[in-house]
Amino acid sequence: MSEKIDSCSFCGKHKSNVDRLIVGHEVAICNECVELCDKLLKQRKINSKNISSITIPDPKEIKEYLDQYVVGQTEAKVVLSVAITNHYKRISSPENEVAKSNILMVGPTGTGKTLLAKTVAEYLNVPFAVADATTLTEAGYVGDDVDSLITLLYQNADCDLERTQRGIIFLDEIDKIARKSESSTVSRDVSGEGVQQALLKLVEGTKVKINPTGGRKSEATVEIDTTNILFIAGGAFVGLEKIVKNRIQGTAMGFGAKLASDTVVDYEIVSPDDLVKYGMIPEFVGRFSSSVSLHGLNKEQLISILTKVKHNFVEQYQWLFYQDGVELSFDQESLDIVADRTLKTKTGARGLHAELERILLPHMYDLPRYRKQSIGTVSITPKLVNTPTTLAQENE
Ligand SMILES: Nc1ncnc2c1ncn2[C@@H]1O[C@H](COP(=O)(O)OP(=O)(O)OP(=O)(O)O)[C@@H](O)[C@H]1O
Ligand SMILES: [Mg+2]
């Protein structure tokens, strides 16, 4: 008959010194040893993923994948796909150092910048982290400092140092860390510049000490070299058109006259100087050698976003209605009106969501009543777009 085991057979700690002691027939293991074993097993798995076995994707394949979810923005998709492919090439032969070319995506709100980043992340099998620049602060201030991006990437890479050092970081809302200048409408204070400076170091390549658990800096244990981490930055740069317009109008009168007389200034002709005027520091802009503009979406594209792309808005609401056994549909004319109204708000596809909420709210509120009153379909007509009304009978 075996005696009652009261300490870990692996580390020898007594059960009173650990959180849990799992006792088997003739052995016992404490929670700390279980955690350690788990880490060791994971480490083994990661190490066995050979970086050089990564197949380099065809940029066309990446673009075609993006096409399923993102409407239009062909140029941005191509630039992004090529940059990602090149990044894979760099990863698969680390000895052959090709300079990375970080990407800057500039374009109006609601045109798909964040969506592109998220979709590409789904496609990739290199570690990827998406972070919002607005949450970053200079080291020493309250908030996340820029090194937290690297910690996030490290965690997304299952704590594999090698893979982290060749990952991709998407920095969203980069325009929000612009330095405050007279010509911009940005409200962030001067510290935006400090964040840019700190980011610059990461982008350029530096060694960062991180604490893998995301805890205290003083307990940082892992050193990561950021030289080969690819950075993709995106921002709406509200008010940038004004800077571009001023530049065009202010320069070469004859040469620029044609452009200056154009009423619509697209983001296409944004120059690095414009971004500097906006409040980005020149060195920062300089490190993003591929810049790409996203375009405002037209009516047809908005309708595709409503009804055609994967996970389109209409399908999403149809699913919600379906939970109550109600079928939802829109006629073509209603979709036209929704797109027209959204175009006027100048919020890109973001406005579609607001429009649909407005139109469908009374129905969603009464879905349980629809069920009771056996109303099985909601067909949205122009009348219901212009004056959203419930189909439920009153006094129920
Ligand atoms: N080109 C597009 N194709 C499909 N859906 C889109 C497209 N652009 C925007 N959307 C949809 O609109 C919403 C907002 O898009 P997203 O977050 O990508 O905008 P953004 O360009 O990042 O805007 P912001 O500058 O305001 O952050 C998302 O729900 C997204 O699905
Ligand atoms: Mg965004």
CSV table of C-alpha atoms and ligand atoms in Angstrom, one decimal:
chain,number,residue,atom,x,y,z
A,1,MET,CA,0.0,0.0,0.0
A,2,SER,CA,1.5,3.3,-1.0
A,3,GLU,CA,1.7,6.3,1.3
A,4,LYS,CA,-0.3,9.4,0.6
A,5,ILE,CA,1.9,11.5,-1.7
A,6,ASP,CA,2.1,15.2,-0.6
A,7,SER,CA,4.9,16.6,-2.8
A,8,CYS,CA,5.6,17.0,-6.5
A,9,SER,CA,7.6,14.0,-7.8
A,10,PHE,CA,9.3,16.3,-10.3
A,11,CYS,CA,10.4,19.4,-8.4
A,12,GLY,CA,9.9,18.1,-4.9
A,13,LYS,CA,7.8,21.1,-3.7
A,14,HIS,CA,5.3,20.3,-0.9
A,15,LYS,CA,1.7,20.7,-1.7
A,16,SER,CA,1.4,23.6,0.7
A,17,ASN,CA,3.9,25.6,-1.5
A,18,VAL,CA,2.0,25.2,-4.8
A,19,ASP,CA,-1.5,26.0,-6.1
A,20,ARG,CA,-2.4,22.5,-7.1
A,21,LEU,CA,-0.9,19.1,-6.7
A,22,ILE,CA,-2.3,16.4,-9.0
A,23,VAL,CA,-1.8,13.0,-7.4
A,24,GLY,CA,-1.6,9.8,-9.5
A,25,HIS,CA,-1.1,6.2,-8.5
A,26,GLU,CA,2.5,6.5,-7.4
A,27,VAL,CA,3.5,10.0,-8.5
A,28,ALA,CA,2.3,13.6,-8.2
A,29,ILE,CA,2.9,16.7,-10.3
A,30,CYS,CA,2.4,20.3,-9.2
A,31,ASN,CA,0.7,23.0,-11.4
A,32,GLU,CA,4.1,24.7,-11.9
A,33,CYS,CA,5.6,21.6,-13.4
A,34,VAL,CA,2.6,21.1,-15.7
A,35,GLU,CA,2.9,24.7,-17.0
A,36,LEU,CA,6.6,24.2,-17.6
A,37,CYS,CA,6.0,21.0,-19.5
A,38,ASP,CA,3.3,22.7,-21.6
A,39,LYS,CA,5.8,25.4,-22.5
A,40,LEU,CA,8.5,22.9,-23.4
A,41,LEU,CA,6.1,21.0,-25.6
A,42,LYS,CA,4.9,24.1,-27.4
A,43,GLN,CA,8.5,25.3,-27.9
A,44,ARG,CA,9.3,21.9,-29.6
A,45,LYS,CA,6.3,22.3,-31.9
A,46,ILE,CA,7.3,25.8,-33.0
A,47,ASN,CA,11.0,24.9,-33.5
A,48,SER,CA,9.9,22.2,-35.8
A,49,LYS,CA,8.1,24.7,-38.1
A,50,ASN,CA,10.9,25.3,-40.5
A,51,ILE,CA,10.9,28.8,-41.8
A,52,SER,CA,12.5,27.8,-45.0
A,53,SER,CA,9.7,25.4,-45.7
A,54,ILE,CA,7.3,28.4,-46.2
A,55,THR,CA,6.0,28.5,-49.7
A,56,ILE,CA,6.2,31.9,-51.3
A,57,PRO,CA,2.8,33.0,-52.4
A,58,ASP,CA,1.9,34.3,-55.8
A,59,PRO,CA,0.9,38.0,-55.4
A,60,LYS,CA,-2.0,37.2,-57.7
A,61,GLU,CA,-3.3,34.6,-55.2
A,62,ILE,CA,-3.2,37.1,-52.4
A,63,LYS,CA,-5.0,39.7,-54.5
A,64,GLU,CA,-7.7,37.2,-55.5
A,65,TYR,CA,-8.2,36.3,-51.8
A,66,LEU,CA,-8.6,40.0,-51.0
A,67,ASP,CA,-11.0,40.4,-53.9
A,68,GLN,CA,-13.5,38.1,-52.1
A,69,TYR,CA,-13.8,40.4,-49.2
A,70,VAL,CA,-12.7,43.9,-50.3
A,71,VAL,CA,-14.4,45.8,-53.1
A,72,GLY,CA,-12.3,47.9,-55.5
A,73,GLN,CA,-9.0,49.3,-54.2
A,74,THR,CA,-7.1,47.3,-56.9
A,75,GLU,CA,-3.9,49.4,-56.6
A,76,ALA,CA,-3.8,48.9,-52.9
A,77,LYS,CA,-4.4,45.2,-53.2
A,78,VAL,CA,-1.6,44.9,-55.7
A,79,VAL,CA,0.9,46.9,-53.7
A,80,LEU,CA,0.1,45.0,-50.6
A,81,SER,CA,0.3,41.6,-52.3
A,82,VAL,CA,3.7,42.3,-53.8
A,83,ALA,CA,5.0,43.6,-50.5
A,84,ILE,CA,3.8,40.5,-48.7
A,85,THR,CA,5.3,38.2,-51.3
A,86,ASN,CA,8.6,40.0,-51.0
A,87,HIS,CA,8.4,39.7,-47.3
A,88,TYR,CA,8.0,35.9,-47.6
A,89,LYS,CA,11.0,35.8,-49.9
A,90,ARG,CA,13.1,37.6,-47.3
A,91,ILE,CA,11.9,35.2,-44.6
A,92,SER,CA,12.7,32.1,-46.5
A,93,SER,CA,16.3,33.1,-47.2
A,94,PRO,CA,17.4,35.2,-44.3
A,95,GLU,CA,21.0,35.2,-45.4
A,96,ASN,CA,20.0,37.2,-48.5
A,97,GLU,CA,19.2,40.6,-47.1
A,98,VAL,CA,16.8,42.6,-49.3
A,99,ALA,CA,15.8,45.9,-47.8
A,100,LYS,CA,12.2,45.7,-46.6
A,101,SER,CA,9.8,48.2,-48.0
A,102,ASN,CA,7.2,49.3,-45.4
A,103,ILE,CA,3.8,50.3,-46.7
A,104,LEU,CA,1.8,53.4,-46.0
A,105,MET,CA,-1.9,53.2,-46.9
A,106,VAL,CA,-3.6,56.6,-47.1
A,107,GLY,CA,-7.3,57.0,-47.9
A,108,PRO,CA,-10.6,58.4,-46.8
A,109,THR,CA,-12.5,56.9,-43.9
A,110,GLY,CA,-14.5,53.7,-44.5
A,111,THR,CA,-12.7,52.7,-47.7
A,112,GLY,CA,-11.2,49.4,-46.5
A,113,LYS,CA,-7.8,50.2,-44.9
A,114,THR,CA,-8.4,48.2,-41.8
A,115,LEU,CA,-10.4,45.6,-43.6
A,116,LEU,CA,-7.5,45.0,-46.0
A,117,ALA,CA,-5.1,44.6,-43.1
A,118,LYS,CA,-7.4,42.2,-41.3
A,119,THR,CA,-8.1,40.1,-44.4
A,120,VAL,CA,-4.5,39.9,-45.4
A,121,ALA,CA,-3.7,38.7,-41.8
A,122,GLU,CA,-6.2,35.9,-42.2
A,123,TYR,CA,-4.4,34.8,-45.3
A,124,LEU,CA,-0.9,34.9,-43.9
A,125,ASN,CA,0.9,32.3,-42.0
A,126,VAL,CA,3.6,34.6,-40.7
A,127,PRO,CA,2.9,36.3,-37.3
A,128,PHE,CA,0.8,39.4,-37.7
A,129,ALA,CA,-0.2,42.0,-35.2
A,130,VAL,CA,-2.7,44.8,-35.7
A,131,ALA,CA,-2.4,47.8,-33.4
A,132,ASP,CA,-4.0,51.1,-33.1
A,133,ALA,CA,-1.6,54.0,-33.0
A,134,THR,CA,-4.0,56.1,-31.0
A,135,THR,CA,-3.4,53.9,-28.0
A,136,LEU,CA,0.3,54.4,-28.0
A,137,THR,CA,2.2,56.8,-25.8
A,138,GLU,CA,5.8,57.7,-25.3
A,139,ALA,CA,7.6,55.6,-22.9
A,140,GLY,CA,7.1,56.9,-19.4
A,141,TYR,CA,3.6,58.1,-20.0
A,142,VAL,CA,0.4,56.3,-19.1
A,143,GLY,CA,-0.7,53.9,-21.8
A,144,ASP,CA,1.0,51.4,-24.0
A,145,ASP,CA,4.5,52.3,-25.2
A,146,VAL,CA,5.5,51.3,-28.7
A,147,ASP,CA,7.4,48.2,-27.5
A,148,SER,CA,4.0,46.7,-26.7
A,149,LEU,CA,3.5,46.2,-30.4
A,150,ILE,CA,6.5,43.9,-30.4
A,151,THR,CA,5.2,42.0,-27.3
A,152,LEU,CA,1.9,41.6,-29.2
A,153,LEU,CA,3.6,40.2,-32.2
A,154,TYR,CA,5.7,37.9,-30.0
A,155,GLN,CA,2.6,36.5,-28.4
A,156,ASN,CA,0.9,36.1,-31.8
A,157,ALA,CA,4.0,34.2,-32.9
A,158,ASP,CA,3.5,31.7,-30.1
A,159,CYS,CA,6.5,33.1,-28.3
A,160,ASP,CA,8.9,32.1,-31.1
A,161,LEU,CA,11.7,34.6,-31.3
A,162,GLU,CA,12.7,33.7,-34.9
A,163,ARG,CA,9.2,34.0,-36.3
A,164,THR,CA,8.6,37.3,-34.4
A,165,GLN,CA,11.6,38.9,-36.0
A,166,ARG,CA,10.1,38.3,-39.4
A,167,GLY,CA,6.5,39.1,-38.7
A,168,ILE,CA,4.3,41.9,-39.9
A,169,ILE,CA,2.8,44.8,-37.8
A,170,PHE,CA,-0.1,46.8,-39.0
A,171,LEU,CA,-0.3,50.2,-37.5
A,172,ASP,CA,-3.7,51.6,-37.9
A,173,GLU,CA,-4.8,55.2,-37.4
A,174,ILE,CA,-1.3,56.4,-37.9
A,175,ASP,CA,-2.5,59.9,-38.8
A,176,LYS,CA,-3.6,60.3,-35.2
A,177,ILE,CA,-0.1,60.6,-34.0
A,178,ALA,CA,0.7,63.5,-36.3
A,179,ARG,CA,2.4,66.4,-34.8
A,180,LYS,CA,0.0,69.3,-34.3
A,181,SER,CA,0.5,71.9,-37.0
A,182,GLU,CA,-1.4,74.9,-38.1
A,183,SER,CA,-2.3,73.3,-41.4
A,184,SER,CA,-3.8,70.1,-39.9
A,185,THR,CA,-7.0,69.5,-38.1
A,186,VAL,CA,-5.5,66.9,-35.8
A,187,SER,CA,-6.1,67.5,-32.1
A,188,ARG,CA,-3.4,65.3,-30.6
A,189,ASP,CA,-0.9,67.1,-28.6
A,190,VAL,CA,2.9,67.4,-29.2
A,191,SER,CA,3.5,63.9,-27.7
A,192,GLY,CA,2.4,62.5,-31.1
A,193,GLU,CA,5.8,63.4,-32.3
A,194,GLY,CA,7.4,61.5,-29.5
A,195,VAL,CA,5.4,58.4,-30.4
A,196,GLN,CA,6.6,58.8,-34.0
A,197,GLN,CA,10.2,59.1,-32.9
A,198,ALA,CA,9.8,55.9,-30.8
A,199,LEU,CA,8.1,54.1,-33.7
A,200,LEU,CA,10.8,55.3,-36.1
A,201,LYS,CA,13.4,53.4,-34.1
A,202,LEU,CA,11.3,50.2,-34.3
A,203,VAL,CA,10.7,50.6,-38.0
A,204,GLU,CA,14.3,51.4,-38.7
A,205,GLY,CA,15.5,48.4,-36.8
A,206,THR,CA,16.5,48.2,-33.2
A,207,LYS,CA,16.7,45.7,-30.4
A,208,VAL,CA,13.8,45.7,-28.0
A,209,LYS,CA,13.7,44.0,-24.7
A,210,ILE,CA,10.2,42.7,-23.9
A,211,ASN,CA,8.4,40.9,-21.1
A,212,PRO,CA,6.7,38.0,-22.9
A,213,THR,CA,3.8,38.1,-20.4
A,214,GLY,CA,3.2,41.7,-21.2
A,215,GLY,CA,3.9,42.5,-17.6
A,216,ARG,CA,6.5,44.8,-16.1
A,217,LYS,CA,9.3,46.2,-18.3
A,218,SER,CA,11.8,45.7,-15.5
A,219,GLU,CA,11.2,41.9,-15.8
A,220,ALA,CA,11.9,42.0,-19.6
A,221,THR,CA,13.7,38.8,-20.7
A,222,VAL,CA,13.4,38.5,-24.4
A,223,GLU,CA,15.4,40.6,-26.8
A,224,ILE,CA,13.9,41.1,-30.3
A,225,ASP,CA,15.6,42.6,-33.3
A,226,THR,CA,13.0,44.5,-35.3
A,227,THR,CA,15.2,45.0,-38.4
A,228,ASN,CA,13.2,42.5,-40.5
A,229,ILE,CA,9.7,43.1,-39.1
A,230,LEU,CA,7.5,44.5,-41.9
A,231,PHE,CA,5.4,47.5,-41.0
A,232,ILE,CA,2.2,48.5,-42.7
A,233,ALA,CA,0.7,51.8,-41.6
A,234,GLY,CA,-2.8,53.1,-42.5
A,235,GLY,CA,-4.5,56.3,-41.9
A,236,ALA,CA,-7.4,58.5,-43.1
A,237,PHE,CA,-5.4,61.8,-42.8
A,238,VAL,CA,-8.5,63.9,-42.6
A,239,GLY,CA,-7.8,67.3,-44.1
A,240,LEU,CA,-4.9,66.1,-46.2
A,241,GLU,CA,-6.7,67.1,-49.4
A,242,LYS,CA,-6.4,70.7,-48.4
A,243,ILE,CA,-2.7,70.5,-48.1
A,244,VAL,CA,-2.5,68.7,-51.5
A,245,LYS,CA,-4.7,71.3,-53.1
A,246,ASN,CA,-2.7,74.2,-51.7
A,247,ARG,CA,0.5,72.7,-53.0
A,248,ILE,CA,-0.8,72.2,-56.4
A,249,GLN,CA,-2.4,75.6,-56.6
A,250,GLY,CA,0.7,77.3,-55.1
A,251,THR,CA,3.2,75.8,-57.5
A,252,ALA,CA,3.7,75.8,-61.3
A,253,MET,CA,0.7,77.8,-62.4
A,254,GLY,CA,0.8,76.7,-66.0
A,255,PHE,CA,1.9,73.2,-65.5
A,256,GLY,CA,-0.4,72.6,-62.5
A,257,ALA,CA,-3.3,74.6,-63.8
A,258,LYS,CA,-5.2,71.6,-65.1
A,259,LEU,CA,-5.0,69.8,-61.7
A,260,ALA,CA,-5.7,72.9,-59.8
A,261,SER,CA,-8.9,73.5,-61.6
A,262,ASP,CA,-10.1,69.9,-60.8
A,263,THR,CA,-12.6,70.1,-58.0
A,264,VAL,CA,-11.9,66.6,-56.7
A,265,VAL,CA,-8.4,66.1,-55.3
A,266,ASP,CA,-7.8,62.4,-54.8
A,267,TYR,CA,-5.4,61.0,-52.4
A,268,GLU,CA,-3.5,59.5,-55.3
A,269,ILE,CA,-1.2,62.5,-55.7
A,270,VAL,CA,-0.2,62.7,-52.1
A,271,SER,CA,3.5,63.4,-51.8
A,272,PRO,CA,5.8,62.7,-48.8
A,273,ASP,CA,6.0,66.4,-48.3
A,274,ASP,CA,2.3,66.6,-47.9
A,275,LEU,CA,2.5,64.1,-45.2
A,276,VAL,CA,5.2,66.0,-43.5
A,277,LYS,CA,3.1,69.2,-43.7
A,278,TYR,CA,0.3,67.2,-42.1
A,279,GLY,CA,2.5,66.5,-39.1
A,280,MET,CA,4.4,63.3,-39.8
A,281,ILE,CA,8.1,63.5,-39.2
A,282,PRO,CA,10.2,63.3,-42.4
A,283,GLU,CA,12.3,60.3,-41.3
A,284,PHE,CA,9.1,58.4,-40.5
A,285,VAL,CA,7.6,59.1,-43.9
A,286,GLY,CA,10.9,58.2,-45.5
A,287,ARG,CA,10.9,54.7,-44.0
A,288,PHE,CA,7.6,53.8,-45.7
A,289,SER,CA,8.9,53.5,-49.2
A,290,SER,CA,5.7,52.1,-50.8
A,291,SER,CA,2.8,54.3,-50.3
A,292,VAL,CA,-0.6,53.6,-51.7
A,293,SER,CA,-3.9,55.5,-51.8
A,294,LEU,CA,-7.3,54.0,-51.3
A,295,HIS,CA,-10.1,55.6,-53.2
A,296,GLY,CA,-13.5,56.8,-52.2
A,297,LEU,CA,-16.1,54.2,-53.0
A,298,ASN,CA,-18.7,54.8,-55.7
A,299,LYS,CA,-22.3,53.8,-55.7
A,300,GLU,CA,-21.8,50.6,-57.5
A,301,GLN,CA,-19.1,49.6,-55.1
A,302,LEU,CA,-21.2,50.4,-52.1
A,303,ILE,CA,-24.0,48.2,-53.4
A,304,SER,CA,-21.4,45.3,-53.9
A,305,ILE,CA,-20.4,45.8,-50.3
A,306,LEU,CA,-24.0,45.6,-49.3
A,307,THR,CA,-24.8,42.4,-51.2
A,308,LYS,CA,-21.9,40.8,-53.0
A,309,VAL,CA,-18.7,40.4,-51.0
A,310,LYS,CA,-18.2,37.6,-48.5
A,311,HIS,CA,-19.7,38.5,-45.2
A,312,ASN,CA,-21.6,41.4,-46.8
A,313,PHE,CA,-23.8,43.6,-44.7
A,314,VAL,CA,-27.2,42.4,-46.0
A,315,GLU,CA,-26.2,38.8,-45.3
A,316,GLN,CA,-25.2,39.7,-41.8
A,317,TYR,CA,-28.6,41.3,-41.1
A,318,GLN,CA,-30.3,38.4,-42.8
A,319,TRP,CA,-28.6,36.1,-40.3
A,320,LEU,CA,-29.8,38.2,-37.4
A,321,PHE,CA,-33.4,38.1,-38.7
A,322,TYR,CA,-33.1,34.5,-39.4
A,323,GLN,CA,-32.5,33.8,-35.7
A,324,ASP,CA,-36.1,34.8,-35.2
A,325,GLY,CA,-37.3,32.8,-38.2
A,326,VAL,CA,-37.8,35.9,-40.3
A,327,GLU,CA,-36.5,36.3,-43.9
A,328,LEU,CA,-35.1,39.7,-44.8
A,329,SER,CA,-34.7,41.0,-48.4
A,330,PHE,CA,-34.1,44.3,-50.1
A,331,ASP,CA,-35.4,45.3,-53.5
A,332,GLN,CA,-32.9,46.9,-56.0
A,333,GLU,CA,-34.4,50.4,-55.7
A,334,SER,CA,-34.0,50.3,-51.9
A,335,LEU,CA,-30.4,49.3,-52.3
A,336,ASP,CA,-29.9,52.3,-54.7
A,337,ILE,CA,-31.4,54.7,-52.1
A,338,VAL,CA,-29.2,53.3,-49.3
A,339,ALA,CA,-26.1,53.7,-51.4
A,340,ASP,CA,-27.1,57.2,-52.5
A,341,ARG,CA,-27.8,58.3,-48.9
A,342,THR,CA,-24.5,56.8,-47.8
A,343,LEU,CA,-22.5,58.6,-50.5
A,344,LYS,CA,-23.8,61.9,-49.2
A,345,THR,CA,-22.5,61.2,-45.7
A,346,LYS,CA,-18.9,60.9,-47.0
A,347,THR,CA,-18.2,58.1,-44.5
A,348,GLY,CA,-17.4,55.4,-47.1
A,349,ALA,CA,-18.8,52.0,-46.4
A,350,ARG,CA,-19.0,52.9,-42.7
A,351,GLY,CA,-22.1,54.8,-43.5
A,352,LEU,CA,-23.8,51.7,-44.9
A,353,HIS,CA,-23.9,50.2,-41.5
A,354,ALA,CA,-25.5,53.3,-40.0
A,355,GLU,CA,-28.1,53.4,-42.8
A,356,LEU,CA,-29.0,49.7,-42.3
A,357,GLU,CA,-29.3,50.2,-38.6
A,358,ARG,CA,-31.6,53.1,-39.1
A,359,ILE,CA,-33.8,51.2,-41.6
A,360,LEU,CA,-33.9,47.9,-39.7
A,361,LEU,CA,-34.1,49.1,-36.2
A,362,PRO,CA,-38.0,49.0,-35.8
A,363,HIS,CA,-38.0,45.5,-37.3
A,364,MET,CA,-35.2,44.2,-35.1
A,365,TYR,CA,-37.0,45.7,-32.1
A,366,ASP,CA,-40.2,43.8,-33.0
A,367,LEU,CA,-38.8,40.5,-34.2
A,368,PRO,CA,-40.2,38.6,-31.3
A,369,ARG,CA,-43.7,40.1,-32.1
A,370,TYR,CA,-43.2,39.1,-35.8
A,371,ARG,CA,-42.7,35.6,-34.7
A,372,LYS,CA,-45.9,35.7,-32.6
A,373,GLN,CA,-47.9,37.3,-35.4
A,374,SER,CA,-46.5,34.9,-38.0
A,375,ILE,CA,-44.8,37.6,-40.0
A,376,GLY,CA,-42.2,35.5,-41.8
A,377,THR,CA,-40.7,38.0,-44.2
A,378,VAL,CA,-39.5,41.6,-44.2
A,379,SER,CA,-39.1,43.0,-47.8
A,380,ILE,CA,-37.5,46.4,-47.7
A,381,THR,CA,-39.0,48.7,-50.2
A,382,PRO,CA,-38.1,52.4,-50.8
A,383,LYS,CA,-41.0,53.3,-48.6
A,384,LEU,CA,-39.5,51.4,-45.7
A,385,VAL,CA,-36.1,52.9,-46.4
A,386,ASN,CA,-37.5,56.5,-46.3
A,387,THR,CA,-39.8,55.8,-43.3
A,388,PRO,CA,-38.7,52.8,-41.3
A,389,THR,CA,-41.8,51.3,-39.7
A,390,THR,CA,-42.5,48.1,-37.9
A,391,LEU,CA,-44.8,45.5,-39.5
A,392,ALA,CA,-46.1,44.3,-36.2
A,393,GLN,CA,-49.7,44.9,-35.2
A,394,GLU,CA,-50.1,47.1,-32.2
A,395,ASN,CA,-51.7,46.1,-28.9
A,396,GLU,CA,-49.9,42.8,-28.8
B,1,LIG,N1,-13.6,48.3,-50.1
B,1,LIG,C1,-14.4,47.7,-49.2
B,1,LIG,N2,-14.9,46.5,-49.5
B,1,LIG,C2,-15.7,45.9,-48.6
B,1,LIG,N3,-16.1,46.4,-47.4
B,1,LIG,C3,-15.6,47.6,-47.1
B,1,LIG,C4,-14.7,48.3,-47.9
B,1,LIG,N4,-14.4,49.5,-47.4
B,1,LIG,C5,-15.0,49.5,-46.2
B,1,LIG,N5,-15.7,48.4,-46.0
B,1,LIG,C6,-16.6,48.0,-44.8
B,1,LIG,O1,-16.8,49.3,-44.1
B,1,LIG,C7,-16.4,49.2,-42.7
B,1,LIG,C8,-15.3,50.2,-42.5
B,1,LIG,O2,-14.1,49.8,-43.2
B,1,LIG,P1,-12.6,49.9,-42.7
B,1,LIG,O3,-12.7,49.8,-41.2
B,1,LIG,O4,-11.8,49.1,-43.4
B,1,LIG,O5,-12.4,51.5,-43.0
B,1,LIG,P2,-11.0,52.3,-42.9
B,1,LIG,O6,-10.6,52.6,-44.3
B,1,LIG,O7,-10.1,51.6,-42.0
B,1,LIG,O8,-11.6,53.6,-42.2
B,1,LIG,P3,-11.0,54.6,-41.1
B,1,LIG,O9,-10.0,55.5,-41.7
B,1,LIG,O10,-12.2,55.3,-40.6
B,1,LIG,O11,-10.4,53.7,-40.1
B,1,LIG,C9,-16.1,47.8,-42.5
B,1,LIG,O12,-17.2,47.2,-41.9
B,1,LIG,C10,-15.8,47.2,-43.9
B,1,LIG,O13,-16.3,45.9,-43.9
B,2,MG,MG,-9.5,51.9,-40.1
